[in-house]
């Protein structure tokens, strides 16, 4: 999701986000959810009511933490660089125009604003793990629209300590949904050494310096393959560019 730099039930009352339960269960099927989740969702909705991560409306468990209205409100990326999806200012990209760029192409699935920003923050920092299914669907639609041919899908890695603290690698969960929808394999191709400062505390140029050497390749599965690397938020592109460099 691109961060702007200054820089998917008639049983009304059960799914109170405005969709009938039959609609939500159909979406559950279309998204590859197993049918055994349907009866369990009835119990879960009764014992553990869920709210939309964006607007706070009550939603069913099979809606995976976000209502239809908020999903429809996700903003697509506009005026993006065709190479890196960065912002264009007077026809020039502020991200890749003056630096070595190792990605063949970057696709920003949505703007990091509004509903998407709330979904991502809830997903990453409030342990709303099920939201990854929606993010995977958004990413799949973006990739499909571009008509890309992909052999492997991987994700920006996290150290074991980071995964333990959060409970999951947020990019990996989205990447696994994306690989299933694309019909190709998911592979762990990189490992994070974890000896650098966190990127969010650094300025633009410092991010590209700080990230150097952070990732190392794992195996040789990427050799000669078209690899799609998944990250959660694209700000300067330093992280995903370094991953592409290492896999070259």
Coordinates of C-alpha atoms in Angstrom, one line a residue, residues 38-222:
X38 CA -19.7 -21.4 8.5
X39 CA -21.3 -23.2 11.5
X40 CA -18.3 -22.1 13.7
X41 CA -19.0 -18.5 12.6
X42 CA -22.5 -18.8 14.1
X43 CA -21.0 -19.7 17.5
X44 CA -18.2 -17.1 17.2
X45 CA -20.6 -14.3 16.3
X46 CA -22.6 -15.1 19.4
X47 CA -19.8 -15.5 21.9
X48 CA -17.2 -13.1 20.4
X49 CA -19.0 -10.3 18.5
X50 CA -16.6 -8.6 16.1
X51 CA -16.5 -5.0 14.8
X52 CA -15.2 -3.5 11.6
X53 CA -11.6 -2.4 12.0
X54 CA -12.3 0.8 10.1
X55 CA -15.7 2.1 11.2
X56 CA -16.5 0.1 14.3
X57 CA -19.8 -1.5 12.9
X58 CA -20.7 -5.0 14.0
X59 CA -19.6 -7.6 11.5
X60 CA -19.8 -11.4 11.2
X61 CA -16.7 -13.5 11.7
X62 CA -16.9 -14.5 8.1
X63 CA -16.4 -10.9 7.1
X64 CA -12.9 -11.1 8.5
X65 CA -12.8 -7.8 10.4
X66 CA -14.0 -5.3 7.8
X67 CA -17.5 -4.4 6.5
X68 CA -18.4 -4.1 2.8
X69 CA -18.8 -0.3 3.0
X70 CA -15.2 0.2 4.2
X71 CA -13.8 -2.2 1.7
X72 CA -15.5 -0.3 -1.1
X73 CA -14.0 2.9 0.3
X74 CA -10.4 1.8 -0.3
X75 CA -8.7 4.2 -2.6
X76 CA -6.8 3.1 -5.6
X77 CA -3.4 4.6 -6.5
X78 CA -3.5 7.6 -8.9
X79 CA -0.8 9.5 -10.7
X80 CA 1.8 6.8 -10.0
X81 CA 5.2 6.2 -11.5
X82 CA 4.9 3.3 -13.9
X83 CA 8.2 1.9 -12.6
X84 CA 7.9 2.1 -8.8
X85 CA 4.4 3.5 -8.1
X86 CA 5.8 6.5 -6.4
X87 CA 4.3 9.9 -6.6
X88 CA 4.9 12.0 -9.7
X89 CA 5.7 15.6 -9.2
X90 CA 5.8 17.6 -12.5
X91 CA 6.2 14.4 -14.4
X92 CA 9.2 13.3 -12.3
X93 CA 9.2 10.4 -9.7
X94 CA 10.5 11.4 -6.3
X95 CA 11.4 7.8 -5.5
X96 CA 13.3 6.1 -8.3
X97 CA 14.4 8.9 -10.7
X98 CA 17.7 9.5 -9.1
X99 CA 18.8 6.2 -7.6
X100 CA 19.6 2.6 -8.5
X101 CA 16.3 0.7 -8.8
X102 CA 16.4 -3.1 -8.8
X103 CA 12.7 -3.9 -9.2
X104 CA 11.5 -4.5 -12.7
X105 CA 8.2 -3.0 -11.5
X106 CA 6.4 -2.1 -8.3
X107 CA 2.6 -2.2 -7.9
X108 CA 1.0 -0.3 -5.1
X109 CA -2.3 -2.0 -4.5
X110 CA -4.0 1.0 -2.7
X111 CA -3.3 4.4 -1.1
X112 CA -2.2 4.3 2.5
X113 CA -5.1 6.5 3.7
X114 CA -8.6 6.3 5.0
X115 CA -10.0 2.8 5.3
X116 CA -6.8 1.1 4.1
X117 CA -4.7 2.9 6.7
X118 CA -7.1 1.9 9.5
X119 CA -7.2 -1.7 8.3
X120 CA -3.4 -2.0 8.1
X121 CA -2.8 -0.4 11.5
X122 CA -5.4 -2.8 13.1
X123 CA -3.8 -5.7 11.3
X124 CA -0.3 -4.9 12.4
X125 CA -0.7 -3.4 15.8
X126 CA -4.0 -4.7 17.2
X127 CA -3.6 -8.4 16.2
X128 CA -6.6 -8.3 13.8
X129 CA -5.0 -11.2 11.9
X130 CA -8.0 -12.0 9.7
X131 CA -7.7 -8.7 7.8
X132 CA -4.9 -10.3 5.8
X133 CA -7.6 -12.1 3.7
X134 CA -8.9 -8.7 2.5
X135 CA -5.5 -7.3 1.9
X136 CA -4.6 -10.4 -0.1
X137 CA -7.7 -9.9 -2.2
X138 CA -6.9 -6.2 -2.8
X139 CA -3.3 -7.2 -3.8
X140 CA -4.6 -9.9 -6.1
X141 CA -6.9 -7.5 -8.0
X142 CA -4.0 -5.1 -8.4
X143 CA -1.7 -7.7 -9.8
X144 CA -4.4 -9.2 -12.0
X145 CA -5.2 -5.8 -13.5
X146 CA -1.5 -5.5 -14.5
X147 CA -1.5 -8.9 -16.2
X148 CA 1.7 -10.0 -14.6
X149 CA 3.2 -13.5 -15.1
X150 CA 4.6 -14.7 -11.8
X151 CA 6.5 -17.9 -10.9
X152 CA 7.0 -17.5 -7.2
X153 CA 5.6 -15.2 -4.4
X154 CA 7.6 -14.3 -1.4
X155 CA 7.5 -11.7 1.4
X156 CA 9.7 -9.2 3.0
X157 CA 11.0 -11.3 6.0
X158 CA 11.1 -10.5 9.7
X159 CA 13.4 -11.7 12.4
X160 CA 12.1 -14.5 14.7
X161 CA 12.0 -11.9 17.5
X162 CA 9.7 -9.6 15.5
X163 CA 7.4 -12.5 14.5
X164 CA 7.2 -13.6 18.1
X165 CA 6.3 -10.1 19.3
X166 CA 3.6 -9.5 16.7
X167 CA 2.4 -13.1 16.4
X168 CA 2.9 -13.3 12.6
X169 CA 4.7 -11.7 9.7
X170 CA 2.0 -9.5 8.2
X171 CA 3.5 -9.4 4.7
X172 CA 3.9 -13.2 4.6
X173 CA 0.2 -13.9 5.4
X174 CA -0.9 -11.5 2.6
X175 CA 1.7 -13.1 0.2
X176 CA 0.3 -16.6 0.9
X177 CA -3.2 -15.5 0.1
X178 CA -1.8 -13.9 -3.1
X179 CA 0.1 -17.0 -4.1
X180 CA -3.0 -19.2 -3.8
X181 CA -5.1 -16.9 -5.9
X182 CA -2.4 -16.6 -8.5
X183 CA -2.0 -20.3 -8.6
X184 CA 1.8 -20.3 -7.9
X185 CA 4.1 -21.3 -5.1
X186 CA 5.0 -19.3 -2.0
X187 CA 8.6 -19.6 -1.0
X188 CA 10.7 -18.1 1.8
X189 CA 13.5 -16.6 -0.2
X190 CA 15.0 -14.1 2.2
X191 CA 16.0 -13.9 5.9
X192 CA 16.5 -10.7 7.9
X193 CA 19.6 -10.3 10.0
X194 CA 18.0 -7.7 12.2
X195 CA 21.1 -5.7 13.2
X196 CA 19.9 -2.4 11.8
X197 CA 17.8 0.4 13.2
X198 CA 14.1 0.4 12.4
X199 CA 13.3 2.3 9.2
X200 CA 10.4 4.4 10.5
X201 CA 12.8 6.5 12.6
X202 CA 14.9 7.5 9.6
X203 CA 14.9 10.2 7.0
X204 CA 14.5 9.4 3.2
X205 CA 18.2 9.0 2.3
X206 CA 19.1 7.3 5.5
X207 CA 16.6 4.6 4.9
X208 CA 18.4 3.4 1.8
X209 CA 21.7 3.4 3.7
X210 CA 20.4 1.7 6.8
X211 CA 18.7 -1.2 4.9
X212 CA 21.9 -2.2 3.0
X213 CA 22.9 -5.8 4.0
X214 CA 19.9 -6.4 6.2
X215 CA 18.6 -9.3 4.1
X216 CA 20.4 -12.4 2.9
X217 CA 19.1 -15.0 0.4
X218 CA 17.8 -18.3 1.5
X219 CA 18.4 -21.0 -1.1
X220 CA 18.5 -20.5 -4.9
X221 CA 14.7 -21.0 -5.8
X222 CA 14.6 -17.4 -7.2

